[in-house]
Amino acid sequence: MKFFSFVILLVLLISCGSGEPKSLHTTPDFDPLISPVKEYVQQIESAGDLKSQTIPLSEGTTTGTYTGVFKDRQLVKFVAQGIKTDGQKYLVFYLQNNQLVLAHIKETSKNCHGNKFCAWEIKNYFLNGHLIKSLKRGDAFMSEKEANVDEKKFVQNMDEDMIQMDTTQQQYAAYVAGLFNQAKK
């Protein structure tokens, strides 16, 4: 009799619950694979024993600065901030054990796609040397005034050049790390 009562109570409890599973996270940047990357970035941002070094940036028509952040003499983050002839770029790359784990890119460009103004932000997450998730917001806009990217929501990036971004961003991280190694000498 006790078993029968238990089964009825269990059936009642289950039937009282919602038929739809509840979603704990609804943002596109929730993903168990990128959680370790986000935790690592948080550790770097809250670490107190970091040193920084700034060197000049000169890439094509872009000029500005690279700021490297070091923990125990190892580059763990760099910021590339520059002005281009047609816009601006702001890149933040995080490295763990000399491997790229996050590339966060914000860029603007006038007169792209004809006479449109382009503004975008991309977050690319890497695991074991491979791009595993890309989020993007922004695109081409009719004017600079309507291109307030910070008001847009991130969506899964499905651009066709994902493999190229994977390789290019890793090579760029290695290039900038090499610049800081040369500056130490």
GROMACS .gro file of C-alpha atoms in nm:
model
  185
    1MET     CA    1   0.000   0.000   0.000
    2LYS     CA    2   0.287   0.240   0.083
    3PHE     CA    3   0.445   0.173  -0.255
    4PHE     CA    4   0.116   0.244  -0.434
    5SER     CA    5   0.076   0.573  -0.243
    6PHE     CA    6   0.432   0.671  -0.329
    7VAL     CA    7   0.373   0.607  -0.701
    8ILE     CA    8   0.053   0.814  -0.699
    9LEU     CA    9   0.229   1.100  -0.517
   10LEU     CA   10   0.517   1.085  -0.766
   11VAL     CA   11   0.278   1.092  -1.065
   12LEU     CA   12   0.097   1.393  -0.915
   13LEU     CA   13   0.421   1.582  -0.860
   14ILE     CA   14   0.537   1.517  -1.214
   15SER     CA   15   0.203   1.613  -1.366
   16CYS     CA   16   0.194   1.940  -1.170
   17GLY     CA   17   0.522   2.054  -1.325
   18SER     CA   18   0.542   2.237  -1.654
   19GLY     CA   19   0.548   2.020  -1.963
   20GLU     CA   20   0.829   2.230  -2.111
   21PRO     CA   21   1.183   2.205  -1.979
   22LYS     CA   22   1.298   2.526  -1.822
   23SER     CA   23   1.590   2.702  -1.982
   24LEU     CA   24   1.839   2.839  -1.734
   25HIS     CA   25   2.036   3.037  -1.991
   26THR     CA   26   1.896   3.196  -2.304
   27THR     CA   27   2.185   3.409  -2.424
   28PRO     CA   28   2.387   3.296  -2.727
   29ASP     CA   29   2.710   3.317  -2.530
   30PHE     CA   30   2.602   3.042  -2.291
   31ASP     CA   31   2.778   2.725  -2.386
   32PRO     CA   32   2.947   2.475  -2.154
   33LEU     CA   33   3.242   2.457  -2.394
   34ILE     CA   34   3.322   2.827  -2.357
   35SER     CA   35   3.265   2.842  -1.981
   36PRO     CA   36   3.633   2.759  -1.905
   37VAL     CA   37   3.743   3.038  -2.140
   38LYS     CA   38   3.514   3.287  -1.969
   39GLU     CA   39   3.642   3.174  -1.626
   40TYR     CA   40   4.004   3.215  -1.742
   41VAL     CA   41   3.931   3.565  -1.876
   42GLN     CA   42   3.770   3.655  -1.543
   43GLN     CA   43   4.080   3.530  -1.359
   44ILE     CA   44   4.306   3.744  -1.577
   45GLU     CA   45   4.085   4.050  -1.533
   46SER     CA   46   4.083   4.012  -1.153
   47ALA     CA   47   4.449   3.915  -1.108
   48GLY     CA   48   4.655   4.165  -0.913
   49ASP     CA   49   5.004   4.054  -1.015
   50LEU     CA   50   4.995   4.159  -1.380
   51LYS     CA   51   5.250   4.374  -1.561
   52SER     CA   52   5.188   4.565  -1.881
   53GLN     CA   53   5.398   4.694  -2.167
   54THR     CA   54   5.300   4.918  -2.459
   55ILE     CA   55   5.457   4.917  -2.803
   56PRO     CA   56   5.359   5.106  -3.121
   57LEU     CA   57   5.115   4.954  -3.370
   58SER     CA   58   5.165   5.014  -3.739
   59GLU     CA   59   4.977   4.782  -3.975
   60GLY     CA   60   4.903   4.907  -4.326
   61THR     CA   61   4.692   5.220  -4.278
   62THR     CA   62   4.633   5.152  -3.906
   63THR     CA   63   4.837   5.324  -3.636
   64GLY     CA   64   4.800   5.299  -3.261
   65THR     CA   65   4.932   5.088  -2.977
   66TYR     CA   66   4.961   4.731  -2.858
   67THR     CA   67   4.934   4.687  -2.484
   68GLY     CA   68   5.056   4.351  -2.360
   69VAL     CA   69   4.954   4.213  -2.023
   70PHE     CA   70   5.190   3.964  -1.860
   71LYS     CA   71   5.150   3.721  -1.572
   72ASP     CA   72   5.471   3.561  -1.451
   73ARG     CA   73   5.651   3.705  -1.756
   74GLN     CA   74   5.413   3.527  -1.996
   75LEU     CA   75   5.183   3.720  -2.231
   76VAL     CA   76   4.823   3.644  -2.125
   77LYS     CA   77   4.639   3.930  -2.296
   78PHE     CA   78   4.701   4.201  -2.550
   79VAL     CA   79   4.499   4.495  -2.670
   80ALA     CA   80   4.548   4.638  -3.018
   81GLN     CA   81   4.393   4.981  -3.044
   82GLY     CA   82   4.424   5.178  -3.362
   83ILE     CA   83   4.291   5.435  -3.602
   84LYS     CA   84   4.255   5.341  -3.968
   85THR     CA   85   4.212   5.582  -4.257
   86ASP     CA   86   3.848   5.471  -4.278
   87GLY     CA   87   3.764   5.383  -3.915
   88GLN     CA   88   3.886   5.233  -3.591
   89LYS     CA   89   3.975   4.896  -3.451
   90TYR     CA   90   3.992   4.763  -3.098
   91LEU     CA   91   4.104   4.405  -3.046
   92VAL     CA   92   4.149   4.215  -2.721
   93PHE     CA   93   4.313   3.873  -2.740
   94TYR     CA   94   4.357   3.636  -2.444
   95LEU     CA   95   4.624   3.367  -2.447
   96GLN     CA   96   4.662   3.068  -2.217
   97ASN     CA   97   4.984   2.869  -2.231
   98ASN     CA   98   5.077   3.059  -2.550
   99GLN     CA   99   4.752   2.955  -2.722
  100LEU     CA  100   4.473   3.187  -2.826
  101VAL     CA  101   4.155   3.129  -2.621
  102LEU     CA  102   3.951   3.442  -2.698
  103ALA     CA  103   3.959   3.707  -2.968
  104HIS     CA  104   3.725   4.000  -2.900
  105ILE     CA  105   3.719   4.238  -3.195
  106LYS     CA  106   3.541   4.570  -3.243
  107GLU     CA  107   3.588   4.749  -3.571
  108THR     CA  108   3.436   5.029  -3.778
  109SER     CA  109   3.487   5.115  -4.141
  110LYS     CA  110   3.344   5.397  -4.354
  111ASN     CA  111   3.242   5.335  -4.713
  112CYS     CA  112   3.230   4.958  -4.694
  113HIS     CA  113   2.983   4.772  -4.913
  114GLY     CA  114   2.957   5.080  -5.131
  115ASN     CA  115   2.870   5.389  -4.933
  116LYS     CA  116   2.757   5.212  -4.615
  117PHE     CA  117   2.911   5.241  -4.270
  118CYS     CA  118   3.019   4.909  -4.118
  119ALA     CA  119   3.044   4.848  -3.747
  120TRP     CA  120   3.075   4.504  -3.589
  121GLU     CA  121   3.187   4.319  -3.281
  122ILE     CA  122   3.296   3.956  -3.279
  123LYS     CA  123   3.384   3.721  -2.995
  124ASN     CA  124   3.570   3.410  -3.110
  125TYR     CA  125   3.633   3.133  -2.857
  126PHE     CA  126   3.913   2.881  -2.908
  127LEU     CA  127   3.980   2.543  -2.750
  128ASN     CA  128   4.295   2.341  -2.812
  129GLY     CA  129   4.392   2.565  -3.101
  130HIS     CA  130   4.057   2.555  -3.281
  131LEU     CA  131   3.773   2.803  -3.314
  132ILE     CA  132   3.475   2.648  -3.132
  133LYS     CA  133   3.224   2.934  -3.114
  134SER     CA  134   3.184   3.271  -3.281
  135LEU     CA  135   2.937   3.541  -3.179
  136LYS     CA  136   2.875   3.857  -3.379
  137ARG     CA  137   2.672   4.174  -3.364
  138GLY     CA  138   2.658   4.463  -3.607
  139ASP     CA  139   2.699   4.476  -3.981
  140ALA     CA  140   2.663   4.731  -4.262
  141PHE     CA  141   2.443   5.032  -4.186
  142MET     CA  142   2.314   5.322  -4.390
  143SER     CA  143   2.483   5.576  -4.163
  144GLU     CA  144   2.726   5.600  -3.874
  145LYS     CA  145   2.446   5.734  -3.656
  146GLU     CA  146   2.238   5.414  -3.680
  147ALA     CA  147   2.539   5.186  -3.622
  148ASN     CA  148   2.523   5.172  -3.242
  149VAL     CA  149   2.656   4.817  -3.213
  150ASP     CA  150   2.641   4.815  -2.831
  151GLU     CA  151   2.260   4.818  -2.855
  152LYS     CA  152   2.251   4.508  -3.077
  153LYS     CA  153   2.235   4.151  -2.947
  154PHE     CA  154   2.504   3.892  -3.011
  155VAL     CA  155   2.402   3.609  -3.244
  156GLN     CA  156   2.580   3.295  -3.354
  157ASN     CA  157   2.822   3.398  -3.629
  158MET     CA  158   2.767   3.191  -3.940
  159ASP     CA  159   3.000   3.377  -4.177
  160GLU     CA  160   3.147   3.170  -4.457
  161ASP     CA  161   3.504   3.258  -4.363
  162MET     CA  162   3.507   3.085  -4.021
  163ILE     CA  163   3.805   2.863  -4.104
  164GLN     CA  164   3.997   3.163  -4.234
  165MET     CA  165   3.915   3.359  -3.914
  166ASP     CA  166   4.039   3.064  -3.709
  167THR     CA  167   4.377   3.059  -3.884
  168THR     CA  168   4.415   3.436  -3.927
  169GLN     CA  169   4.343   3.521  -3.565
  170GLN     CA  170   4.580   3.257  -3.434
  171GLN     CA  171   4.853   3.380  -3.668
  172TYR     CA  172   4.786   3.739  -3.561
  173ALA     CA  173   4.814   3.642  -3.193
  174ALA     CA  174   5.147   3.470  -3.264
  175TYR     CA  175   5.267   3.775  -3.461
  176VAL     CA  176   5.186   4.018  -3.177
  177ALA     CA  177   5.336   3.783  -2.916
  178GLY     CA  178   5.652   3.784  -3.130
  179LEU     CA  179   5.656   4.167  -3.129
  180PHE     CA  180   5.651   4.167  -2.749
  181ASN     CA  181   5.928   3.906  -2.738
  182GLN     CA  182   6.142   4.126  -2.964
  183ALA     CA  183   6.067   4.432  -2.750
  184LYS     CA  184   6.199   4.251  -2.440
  185LYS     CA  185   6.542   4.205  -2.599
   0.00000   0.00000   0.00000
